[in-house]
Amino acid sequence: MTSINLPIFGQGSQPAEEDGVELDYLAMPEEMTTYRMPTISVDLNAADLAQAKTALQQLEQNLAKYPATSQTIDLISLDQTNRQFVDELLGEGEVSMLSNGAQTLRIQESVLAGVWRSQRLDAQKQIVTDTLEVGIIPQAILQTAFADAAEHIDTDMSALPDGVMNAPPLLAELNAKIAEYQPVAEAHIINLSLLPQTEQDLAFLEQRLGKGAVTILSRGYGNCRIDATATRNVWWVRYFNSQDTLILNTLEVSDVPNVACASAEDIADSHQRLQEILQVYL
C-alpha cells in the first residue's frame, strides 16, 4: 500500500512568519470541577451529631418536594461539632453571593447545586442567622438586589463627558427594556464586547446605572462576576478566563442572570446525591 503523508495543523506546526509575528493562543482551562463524596473528619458515631443529622434529613425531604415551596432549615443553634459536620458534608459549590443592603447577607452554594447556605451578619460581622434553602436562587437575593433601585436611568445628555460616544443610545435601549420587563420574562442582553465602546463610554454607563447591593461570583471555566446595578433589573455581567482576562462584558435586564442559577435538573441530581451521602454517613 502507498503511504499517504497527512498534513499536521495546530500550534507549532507551521513555519514562522517572515515578519516574526507568531500566533498567541489563549491557554485552555486545565481543571474542571467534578463531584466527589465529602471527606468527613468528625466522629460519625458521636451521639451529639443528632441535630446535624436531623437538619440533613429535612434537607433531603425539601429536595424531594421541589418545586414545591419548603421552609428554610435553621442551623444557628448547632454547636461547633454539628456545624463542622454540616460544613464538611455540604462543602462549597461554584456560586457565592454577597448583599450589602440594610444588613450584610453572605450566601454560598453547596456542592449540591440548588442548596444554598445563607448567613446574615450584624454590624460587628457576627452571624445572626444561618439557614439552608432549596431553590434555583435564594429568595433573599430576589428581595434585596433591587429593593432601593431606580425605576429608570437618567438620560440627560446635556453635558456629556469627553470621550463618551456610544453609551447614550444604550441607555435609551435599557430604559425601554426596563419599562416593558415582566418577572420571569426572557432576559434582554447587550453585549458590550461586540460594540465600539471607549473607556469613557464604560465609565459613563457605570456612573448612570449606579452600583447595587448584590454581587455574585460564579466559578467554573474561569470566573463570572455579576453585579446588580442601582437600576431595577439591570445586571452587569463580566466573564473572565482562567488567566483572569475579561473575555465577555454584558449588560442584562432580568430577574437574575441564568449563569448564577441552578436548574430543576440540578436540584433533582442534588437530591439523588444527598441520598447517596446520607446512606454512607448516617
PDB file of C-alpha atoms in Angstrom:
ATOM      1  CA  MET A   1       0.000   0.000   0.000  1.00  0.00           C
ATOM      2  CA  THR A   2       1.142   3.510  -0.738  1.00  0.00           C
ATOM      3  CA  SER A   3       1.636   5.606   2.386  1.00  0.00           C
ATOM      4  CA  ILE A   4      -0.026   8.996   2.472  1.00  0.00           C
ATOM      5  CA  ASN A   5       1.537  11.854   4.351  1.00  0.00           C
ATOM      6  CA  LEU A   6      -1.169  13.805   6.159  1.00  0.00           C
ATOM      7  CA  PRO A   7      -0.531  17.497   6.876  1.00  0.00           C
ATOM      8  CA  ILE A   8      -0.357  18.464  10.543  1.00  0.00           C
ATOM      9  CA  PHE A   9      -2.115  21.580  11.750  1.00  0.00           C
ATOM     10  CA  GLY A  10      -2.064  23.344  15.083  1.00  0.00           C
ATOM     11  CA  GLN A  11       0.197  25.425  17.282  1.00  0.00           C
ATOM     12  CA  GLY A  12       3.850  24.989  16.307  1.00  0.00           C
ATOM     13  CA  SER A  13       3.082  23.014  13.136  1.00  0.00           C
ATOM     14  CA  GLN A  14       3.533  25.858  10.684  1.00  0.00           C
ATOM     15  CA  PRO A  15       6.725  27.765   9.823  1.00  0.00           C
ATOM     16  CA  ALA A  16       7.246  31.150  11.441  1.00  0.00           C
ATOM     17  CA  GLU A  17       6.100  34.201   9.544  1.00  0.00           C
ATOM     18  CA  GLU A  18       8.787  36.204   7.789  1.00  0.00           C
ATOM     19  CA  ASP A  19       7.961  39.277   9.840  1.00  0.00           C
ATOM     20  CA  GLY A  20       8.478  37.336  13.058  1.00  0.00           C
ATOM     21  CA  VAL A  21       4.839  37.590  14.171  1.00  0.00           C
ATOM     22  CA  GLU A  22       3.545  34.486  15.944  1.00  0.00           C
ATOM     23  CA  LEU A  23       0.008  33.481  16.816  1.00  0.00           C
ATOM     24  CA  ASP A  24      -0.719  33.846  20.516  1.00  0.00           C
ATOM     25  CA  TYR A  25      -3.085  31.104  21.684  1.00  0.00           C
ATOM     26  CA  LEU A  26      -5.108  31.522  24.862  1.00  0.00           C
ATOM     27  CA  ALA A  27      -4.457  28.651  27.228  1.00  0.00           C
ATOM     28  CA  MET A  28      -7.494  26.467  27.885  1.00  0.00           C
ATOM     29  CA  PRO A  29      -8.554  25.732  31.461  1.00  0.00           C
ATOM     30  CA  GLU A  30      -6.712  22.683  32.724  1.00  0.00           C
ATOM     31  CA  GLU A  31      -9.038  21.663  35.546  1.00  0.00           C
ATOM     32  CA  MET A  32     -12.749  21.044  35.724  1.00  0.00           C
ATOM     33  CA  THR A  33     -14.778  20.911  38.914  1.00  0.00           C
ATOM     34  CA  THR A  34     -16.190  17.415  39.425  1.00  0.00           C
ATOM     35  CA  TYR A  35     -18.303  16.000  42.221  1.00  0.00           C
ATOM     36  CA  ARG A  36     -16.582  13.977  44.923  1.00  0.00           C
ATOM     37  CA  MET A  37     -18.022  12.397  48.047  1.00  0.00           C
ATOM     38  CA  PRO A  38     -17.252  14.666  51.017  1.00  0.00           C
ATOM     39  CA  THR A  39     -14.406  13.941  53.421  1.00  0.00           C
ATOM     40  CA  ILE A  40     -15.638  13.969  56.999  1.00  0.00           C
ATOM     41  CA  SER A  41     -13.250  14.411  59.929  1.00  0.00           C
ATOM     42  CA  VAL A  42     -15.919  14.341  62.654  1.00  0.00           C
ATOM     43  CA  ASP A  43     -16.524  11.058  64.526  1.00  0.00           C
ATOM     44  CA  LEU A  44     -19.618   9.693  62.786  1.00  0.00           C
ATOM     45  CA  ASN A  45     -20.549   7.609  65.809  1.00  0.00           C
ATOM     46  CA  ALA A  46     -20.772  10.625  68.076  1.00  0.00           C
ATOM     47  CA  ALA A  47     -24.154  10.836  69.766  1.00  0.00           C
ATOM     48  CA  ASP A  48     -24.067  14.613  69.641  1.00  0.00           C
ATOM     49  CA  LEU A  49     -24.498  14.721  65.821  1.00  0.00           C
ATOM     50  CA  ALA A  50     -28.258  14.269  66.187  1.00  0.00           C
ATOM     51  CA  GLN A  51     -29.039  17.926  65.383  1.00  0.00           C
ATOM     52  CA  ALA A  52     -26.994  17.944  62.172  1.00  0.00           C
ATOM     53  CA  LYS A  53     -28.461  14.632  61.028  1.00  0.00           C
ATOM     54  CA  THR A  54     -31.993  15.916  61.622  1.00  0.00           C
ATOM     55  CA  ALA A  55     -31.231  19.037  59.546  1.00  0.00           C
ATOM     56  CA  LEU A  56     -29.799  16.958  56.696  1.00  0.00           C
ATOM     57  CA  GLN A  57     -32.781  14.606  56.684  1.00  0.00           C
ATOM     58  CA  GLN A  58     -35.033  17.664  56.434  1.00  0.00           C
ATOM     59  CA  LEU A  59     -32.898  18.919  53.547  1.00  0.00           C
ATOM     60  CA  GLU A  60     -33.403  15.601  51.752  1.00  0.00           C
ATOM     61  CA  GLN A  61     -37.172  15.985  52.157  1.00  0.00           C
ATOM     62  CA  ASN A  62     -37.053  19.566  50.857  1.00  0.00           C
ATOM     63  CA  LEU A  63     -35.116  18.448  47.775  1.00  0.00           C
ATOM     64  CA  ALA A  64     -37.627  15.649  47.194  1.00  0.00           C
ATOM     65  CA  LYS A  65     -40.557  18.117  47.344  1.00  0.00           C
ATOM     66  CA  TYR A  66     -39.048  20.629  44.895  1.00  0.00           C
ATOM     67  CA  PRO A  67     -40.506  22.621  43.099  1.00  0.00           C
ATOM     68  CA  ALA A  68     -42.993  22.789  45.970  1.00  0.00           C
ATOM     69  CA  THR A  69     -42.023  25.548  48.410  1.00  0.00           C
ATOM     70  CA  SER A  70     -40.306  24.369  51.595  1.00  0.00           C
ATOM     71  CA  GLN A  71     -39.265  26.082  54.794  1.00  0.00           C
ATOM     72  CA  THR A  72     -35.665  27.094  55.303  1.00  0.00           C
ATOM     73  CA  ILE A  73     -33.635  24.939  57.699  1.00  0.00           C
ATOM     74  CA  ASP A  74     -32.251  26.796  60.707  1.00  0.00           C
ATOM     75  CA  LEU A  75     -28.612  25.992  61.584  1.00  0.00           C
ATOM     76  CA  ILE A  76     -27.910  28.811  64.027  1.00  0.00           C
ATOM     77  CA  SER A  77     -28.450  26.602  67.099  1.00  0.00           C
ATOM     78  CA  LEU A  78     -25.938  23.949  66.018  1.00  0.00           C
ATOM     79  CA  ASP A  79     -22.896  23.575  68.260  1.00  0.00           C
ATOM     80  CA  GLN A  80     -19.352  23.534  66.871  1.00  0.00           C
ATOM     81  CA  THR A  81     -19.261  19.766  66.235  1.00  0.00           C
ATOM     82  CA  ASN A  82     -22.612  19.685  64.459  1.00  0.00           C
ATOM     83  CA  ARG A  83     -21.720  22.786  62.439  1.00  0.00           C
ATOM     84  CA  GLN A  84     -18.396  21.256  61.380  1.00  0.00           C
ATOM     85  CA  PHE A  85     -20.210  18.101  60.244  1.00  0.00           C
ATOM     86  CA  VAL A  86     -22.665  20.136  58.124  1.00  0.00           C
ATOM     87  CA  ASP A  87     -19.847  22.325  56.757  1.00  0.00           C
ATOM     88  CA  GLU A  88     -17.779  19.332  55.653  1.00  0.00           C
ATOM     89  CA  LEU A  89     -20.697  17.367  54.245  1.00  0.00           C
ATOM     90  CA  LEU A  90     -22.147  20.224  52.172  1.00  0.00           C
ATOM     91  CA  GLY A  91     -18.836  21.880  51.183  1.00  0.00           C
ATOM     92  CA  GLU A  92     -18.707  24.873  48.832  1.00  0.00           C
ATOM     93  CA  GLY A  93     -20.009  24.918  45.275  1.00  0.00           C
ATOM     94  CA  GLU A  94     -19.321  27.259  42.373  1.00  0.00           C
ATOM     95  CA  VAL A  95     -21.615  30.205  43.203  1.00  0.00           C
ATOM     96  CA  SER A  96     -21.230  32.692  46.055  1.00  0.00           C
ATOM     97  CA  MET A  97     -23.220  35.854  46.749  1.00  0.00           C
ATOM     98  CA  LEU A  98     -22.821  38.946  48.898  1.00  0.00           C
ATOM     99  CA  SER A  99     -25.518  41.504  49.655  1.00  0.00           C
ATOM    100  CA  ASN A 100     -24.618  44.753  51.402  1.00  0.00           C
ATOM    101  CA  GLY A 101     -28.081  46.190  51.789  1.00  0.00           C
ATOM    102  CA  ALA A 102     -29.664  47.084  55.125  1.00  0.00           C
ATOM    103  CA  GLN A 103     -27.897  44.008  56.521  1.00  0.00           C
ATOM    104  CA  THR A 104     -24.945  42.030  55.212  1.00  0.00           C
ATOM    105  CA  LEU A 105     -26.012  38.727  53.671  1.00  0.00           C
ATOM    106  CA  ARG A 106     -23.456  36.086  52.701  1.00  0.00           C
ATOM    107  CA  ILE A 107     -24.648  33.141  50.602  1.00  0.00           C
ATOM    108  CA  GLN A 108     -22.707  30.112  49.389  1.00  0.00           C
ATOM    109  CA  GLU A 109     -23.996  27.353  47.141  1.00  0.00           C
ATOM    110  CA  SER A 110     -23.076  23.929  48.481  1.00  0.00           C
ATOM    111  CA  VAL A 111     -21.551  21.144  46.388  1.00  0.00           C
ATOM    112  CA  LEU A 112     -25.190  20.149  45.882  1.00  0.00           C
ATOM    113  CA  ALA A 113     -26.436  22.565  43.222  1.00  0.00           C
ATOM    114  CA  GLY A 114     -29.555  24.405  44.314  1.00  0.00           C
ATOM    115  CA  VAL A 115     -28.770  24.002  48.029  1.00  0.00           C
ATOM    116  CA  TRP A 116     -27.839  27.419  49.416  1.00  0.00           C
ATOM    117  CA  ARG A 117     -26.255  28.303  52.761  1.00  0.00           C
ATOM    118  CA  SER A 118     -27.302  31.819  53.805  1.00  0.00           C
ATOM    119  CA  GLN A 119     -25.763  33.738  56.696  1.00  0.00           C
ATOM    120  CA  ARG A 120     -26.908  37.173  57.819  1.00  0.00           C
ATOM    121  CA  LEU A 121     -24.323  39.270  59.661  1.00  0.00           C
ATOM    122  CA  ASP A 122     -24.735  42.162  62.069  1.00  0.00           C
ATOM    123  CA  ALA A 123     -22.708  45.385  62.156  1.00  0.00           C
ATOM    124  CA  GLN A 124     -19.911  43.579  64.029  1.00  0.00           C
ATOM    125  CA  LYS A 125     -19.804  40.853  61.316  1.00  0.00           C
ATOM    126  CA  GLN A 126     -21.206  38.284  63.707  1.00  0.00           C
ATOM    127  CA  ILE A 127     -23.555  35.641  62.269  1.00  0.00           C
ATOM    128  CA  VAL A 128     -27.129  36.237  63.444  1.00  0.00           C
ATOM    129  CA  THR A 129     -28.946  33.803  61.120  1.00  0.00           C
ATOM    130  CA  ASP A 130     -27.659  30.677  59.382  1.00  0.00           C
ATOM    131  CA  THR A 131     -30.026  28.735  57.115  1.00  0.00           C
ATOM    132  CA  LEU A 132     -30.235  26.171  54.325  1.00  0.00           C
ATOM    133  CA  GLU A 133     -32.568  26.768  51.390  1.00  0.00           C
ATOM    134  CA  VAL A 134     -33.501  24.806  48.264  1.00  0.00           C
ATOM    135  CA  GLY A 135     -34.208  26.643  45.004  1.00  0.00           C
ATOM    136  CA  ILE A 136     -32.790  27.895  41.739  1.00  0.00           C
ATOM    137  CA  ILE A 137     -31.780  31.117  43.510  1.00  0.00           C
ATOM    138  CA  PRO A 138     -32.036  32.254  47.145  1.00  0.00           C
ATOM    139  CA  GLN A 139     -35.194  34.273  47.747  1.00  0.00           C
ATOM    140  CA  ALA A 140     -33.262  36.865  49.752  1.00  0.00           C
ATOM    141  CA  ILE A 141     -31.305  37.831  46.620  1.00  0.00           C
ATOM    142  CA  LEU A 142     -34.511  38.465  44.693  1.00  0.00           C
ATOM    143  CA  GLN A 143     -35.809  40.560  47.579  1.00  0.00           C
ATOM    144  CA  THR A 144     -32.698  42.667  48.189  1.00  0.00           C
ATOM    145  CA  ALA A 145     -30.984  43.080  44.792  1.00  0.00           C
ATOM    146  CA  PHE A 146     -33.198  45.970  43.667  1.00  0.00           C
ATOM    147  CA  ALA A 147     -35.032  46.897  46.874  1.00  0.00           C
ATOM    148  CA  ASP A 148     -33.989  50.551  46.614  1.00  0.00           C
ATOM    149  CA  ALA A 149     -33.232  50.670  42.878  1.00  0.00           C
ATOM    150  CA  ALA A 150     -34.221  53.452  40.483  1.00  0.00           C
ATOM    151  CA  GLU A 151     -37.068  52.693  38.092  1.00  0.00           C
ATOM    152  CA  HIS A 152     -35.302  54.238  35.105  1.00  0.00           C
ATOM    153  CA  ILE A 153     -31.939  55.636  34.032  1.00  0.00           C
ATOM    154  CA  ASP A 154     -31.169  59.332  33.837  1.00  0.00           C
ATOM    155  CA  THR A 155     -30.821  60.075  30.114  1.00  0.00           C
ATOM    156  CA  ASP A 156     -29.940  63.767  30.348  1.00  0.00           C
ATOM    157  CA  MET A 157     -27.205  64.223  27.740  1.00  0.00           C
ATOM    158  CA  SER A 158     -26.765  67.983  28.011  1.00  0.00           C
ATOM    159  CA  ALA A 159     -23.223  67.730  29.395  1.00  0.00           C
ATOM    160  CA  LEU A 160     -21.567  64.537  28.217  1.00  0.00           C
ATOM    161  CA  PRO A 161     -18.003  63.877  29.434  1.00  0.00           C
ATOM    162  CA  ASP A 162     -15.276  63.982  26.809  1.00  0.00           C
ATOM    163  CA  GLY A 163     -14.837  60.680  25.021  1.00  0.00           C
ATOM    164  CA  VAL A 164     -18.405  59.446  25.503  1.00  0.00           C
ATOM    165  CA  MET A 165     -19.642  58.328  22.091  1.00  0.00           C
ATOM    166  CA  ASN A 166     -21.834  55.230  22.060  1.00  0.00           C
ATOM    167  CA  ALA A 167     -23.212  54.980  25.603  1.00  0.00           C
ATOM    168  CA  PRO A 168     -26.280  57.295  25.204  1.00  0.00           C
ATOM    169  CA  PRO A 169     -28.241  55.045  22.799  1.00  0.00           C
ATOM    170  CA  LEU A 170     -27.560  52.061  25.056  1.00  0.00           C
ATOM    171  CA  LEU A 171     -29.122  53.901  27.981  1.00  0.00           C
ATOM    172  CA  ALA A 172     -32.204  54.629  25.890  1.00  0.00           C
ATOM    173  CA  GLU A 173     -32.423  50.948  24.907  1.00  0.00           C
ATOM    174  CA  LEU A 174     -32.102  49.866  28.532  1.00  0.00           C
ATOM    175  CA  ASN A 175     -34.828  52.279  29.655  1.00  0.00           C
ATOM    176  CA  ALA A 176     -37.195  50.844  27.053  1.00  0.00           C
ATOM    177  CA  LYS A 177     -36.477  47.262  28.148  1.00  0.00           C
ATOM    178  CA  ILE A 178     -36.789  48.119  31.859  1.00  0.00           C
ATOM    179  CA  ALA A 179     -40.204  49.693  31.277  1.00  0.00           C
ATOM    180  CA  GLU A 180     -41.597  46.643  29.479  1.00  0.00           C
ATOM    181  CA  TYR A 181     -39.903  43.940  31.538  1.00  0.00           C
ATOM    182  CA  GLN A 182     -42.103  41.394  33.323  1.00  0.00           C
ATOM    183  CA  PRO A 183     -40.919  38.920  36.002  1.00  0.00           C
ATOM    184  CA  VAL A 184     -39.580  35.612  34.606  1.00  0.00           C
ATOM    185  CA  ALA A 185     -39.591  37.110  31.096  1.00  0.00           C
ATOM    186  CA  GLU A 186     -36.742  36.341  28.715  1.00  0.00           C
ATOM    187  CA  ALA A 187     -33.606  38.312  29.526  1.00  0.00           C
ATOM    188  CA  HIS A 188     -32.518  41.180  27.294  1.00  0.00           C
ATOM    189  CA  ILE A 189     -28.733  41.147  26.875  1.00  0.00           C
ATOM    190  CA  ILE A 190     -26.476  43.863  25.461  1.00  0.00           C
ATOM    191  CA  ASN A 191     -23.063  42.501  24.515  1.00  0.00           C
ATOM    192  CA  LEU A 192     -20.641  45.352  25.179  1.00  0.00           C
ATOM    193  CA  SER A 193     -17.736  43.237  23.885  1.00  0.00           C
ATOM    194  CA  LEU A 194     -19.169  43.426  20.367  1.00  0.00           C
ATOM    195  CA  LEU A 195     -19.841  47.161  20.450  1.00  0.00           C
ATOM    196  CA  PRO A 196     -17.359  50.009  19.916  1.00  0.00           C
ATOM    197  CA  GLN A 197     -17.107  51.323  23.469  1.00  0.00           C
ATOM    198  CA  THR A 198     -14.487  53.755  24.710  1.00  0.00           C
ATOM    199  CA  GLU A 199     -13.229  53.689  28.292  1.00  0.00           C
ATOM    200  CA  GLN A 200     -15.221  56.874  28.813  1.00  0.00           C
ATOM    201  CA  ASP A 201     -18.355  55.131  27.488  1.00  0.00           C
ATOM    202  CA  LEU A 202     -17.981  52.306  30.005  1.00  0.00           C
ATOM    203  CA  ALA A 203     -17.311  54.713  32.878  1.00  0.00           C
ATOM    204  CA  PHE A 204     -20.361  56.762  31.858  1.00  0.00           C
ATOM    205  CA  LEU A 205     -22.567  53.650  31.755  1.00  0.00           C
ATOM    206  CA  GLU A 206     -21.334  52.627  35.189  1.00  0.00           C
ATOM    207  CA  GLN A 207     -21.977  56.105  36.585  1.00  0.00           C
ATOM    208  CA  ARG A 208     -25.525  56.342  35.179  1.00  0.00           C
ATOM    209  CA  LEU A 209     -26.507  52.780  36.146  1.00  0.00           C
ATOM    210  CA  GLY A 210     -25.051  53.065  39.643  1.00  0.00           C
ATOM    211  CA  LYS A 211     -23.873  50.281  41.938  1.00  0.00           C
ATOM    212  CA  GLY A 212     -26.379  47.977  43.574  1.00  0.00           C
ATOM    213  CA  ALA A 213     -26.266  45.931  46.760  1.00  0.00           C
ATOM    214  CA  VAL A 214     -25.625  42.439  45.363  1.00  0.00           C
ATOM    215  CA  THR A 215     -22.502  40.841  43.900  1.00  0.00           C
ATOM    216  CA  ILE A 216     -22.483  37.246  42.628  1.00  0.00           C
ATOM    217  CA  LEU A 217     -19.429  35.177  41.679  1.00  0.00           C
ATOM    218  CA  SER A 218     -19.801  32.041  39.602  1.00  0.00           C
ATOM    219  CA  ARG A 219     -16.712  29.867  39.195  1.00  0.00           C
ATOM    220  CA  GLY A 220     -16.482  27.220  36.514  1.00  0.00           C
ATOM    221  CA  TYR A 221     -14.246  27.543  33.482  1.00  0.00           C
ATOM    222  CA  GLY A 222     -12.771  30.849  34.607  1.00  0.00           C
ATOM    223  CA  ASN A 223     -14.913  33.259  36.614  1.00  0.00           C
ATOM    224  CA  CYS A 224     -18.104  35.196  36.083  1.00  0.00           C
ATOM    225  CA  ARG A 225     -18.751  38.331  38.158  1.00  0.00           C
ATOM    226  CA  ILE A 226     -22.331  39.555  38.292  1.00  0.00           C
ATOM    227  CA  ASP A 227     -23.130  42.938  39.831  1.00  0.00           C
ATOM    228  CA  ALA A 228     -26.585  44.330  40.461  1.00  0.00           C
ATOM    229  CA  THR A 229     -26.718  47.940  39.345  1.00  0.00           C
ATOM    230  CA  ALA A 230     -28.707  50.634  41.146  1.00  0.00           C
ATOM    231  CA  THR A 231     -31.269  50.461  38.318  1.00  0.00           C
ATOM    232  CA  ARG A 232     -34.099  47.944  38.583  1.00  0.00           C
ATOM    233  CA  ASN A 233     -33.486  44.568  36.879  1.00  0.00           C
ATOM    234  CA  VAL A 234     -30.200  45.682  35.267  1.00  0.00           C
ATOM    235  CA  TRP A 235     -27.169  43.461  35.935  1.00  0.00           C
ATOM    236  CA  TRP A 236     -23.589  43.938  34.784  1.00  0.00           C
ATOM    237  CA  VAL A 237     -22.111  40.543  33.878  1.00  0.00           C
ATOM    238  CA  ARG A 238     -18.398  40.054  33.219  1.00  0.00           C
ATOM    239  CA  TYR A 239     -16.784  36.773  32.178  1.00  0.00           C
ATOM    240  CA  PHE A 240     -13.076  36.150  32.785  1.00  0.00           C
ATOM    241  CA  ASN A 241     -10.994  33.256  31.502  1.00  0.00           C
ATOM    242  CA  SER A 242      -8.632  31.192  33.668  1.00  0.00           C
ATOM    243  CA  GLN A 243      -5.921  33.862  33.155  1.00  0.00           C
ATOM    244  CA  ASP A 244      -8.306  36.470  34.630  1.00  0.00           C
ATOM    245  CA  THR A 245      -8.674  38.221  31.257  1.00  0.00           C
ATOM    246  CA  LEU A 246     -12.054  39.807  30.521  1.00  0.00           C
ATOM    247  CA  ILE A 247     -13.494  37.861  27.585  1.00  0.00           C
ATOM    248  CA  LEU A 248     -17.177  38.865  27.641  1.00  0.00           C
ATOM    249  CA  ASN A 249     -18.777  42.024  29.011  1.00  0.00           C
ATOM    250  CA  THR A 250     -22.566  42.300  29.033  1.00  0.00           C
ATOM    251  CA  LEU A 251     -25.491  44.219  30.482  1.00  0.00           C
ATOM    252  CA  GLU A 252     -28.569  42.131  31.214  1.00  0.00           C
ATOM    253  CA  VAL A 253     -32.159  43.039  32.030  1.00  0.00           C
ATOM    254  CA  SER A 254     -33.578  40.110  34.017  1.00  0.00           C
ATOM    255  CA  ASP A 255     -34.619  38.894  37.463  1.00  0.00           C
ATOM    256  CA  VAL A 256     -31.233  37.181  37.906  1.00  0.00           C
ATOM    257  CA  PRO A 257     -28.790  36.097  35.168  1.00  0.00           C
ATOM    258  CA  ASN A 258     -29.086  32.385  34.390  1.00  0.00           C
ATOM    259  CA  VAL A 259     -25.384  31.792  34.972  1.00  0.00           C
ATOM    260  CA  ALA A 260     -25.997  32.312  38.705  1.00  0.00           C
ATOM    261  CA  CYS A 261     -28.998  29.982  38.906  1.00  0.00           C
ATOM    262  CA  ALA A 262     -29.380  26.277  39.484  1.00  0.00           C
ATOM    263  CA  SER A 263     -31.836  24.375  37.290  1.00  0.00           C
ATOM    264  CA  ALA A 264     -34.604  21.939  38.153  1.00  0.00           C
ATOM    265  CA  GLU A 265     -32.405  19.171  36.729  1.00  0.00           C
ATOM    266  CA  ASP A 266     -29.553  20.260  39.029  1.00  0.00           C
ATOM    267  CA  ILE A 267     -31.835  20.039  42.041  1.00  0.00           C
ATOM    268  CA  ALA A 268     -33.081  16.575  41.075  1.00  0.00           C
ATOM    269  CA  ASP A 269     -29.455  15.460  40.743  1.00  0.00           C
ATOM    270  CA  SER A 270     -28.629  17.007  44.136  1.00  0.00           C
ATOM    271  CA  HIS A 271     -31.473  15.025  45.716  1.00  0.00           C
ATOM    272  CA  GLN A 272     -30.014  11.786  44.388  1.00  0.00           C
ATOM    273  CA  ARG A 273     -26.524  12.699  45.555  1.00  0.00           C
ATOM    274  CA  LEU A 274     -27.694  13.645  49.034  1.00  0.00           C
ATOM    275  CA  GLN A 275     -29.481  10.313  49.348  1.00  0.00           C
ATOM    276  CA  GLU A 276     -26.205   8.574  48.498  1.00  0.00           C
ATOM    277  CA  ILE A 277     -24.314  10.725  51.034  1.00  0.00           C
ATOM    278  CA  LEU A 278     -26.822  10.001  53.795  1.00  0.00           C
ATOM    279  CA  GLN A 279     -26.564   6.264  53.153  1.00  0.00           C
ATOM    280  CA  VAL A 280     -22.795   6.491  53.688  1.00  0.00           C
ATOM    281  CA  TYR A 281     -22.568   8.933  56.594  1.00  0.00           C
ATOM    282  CA  LEU A 282     -25.819   8.421  58.516  1.00  0.00           C
TER     283      LEU A 282
END
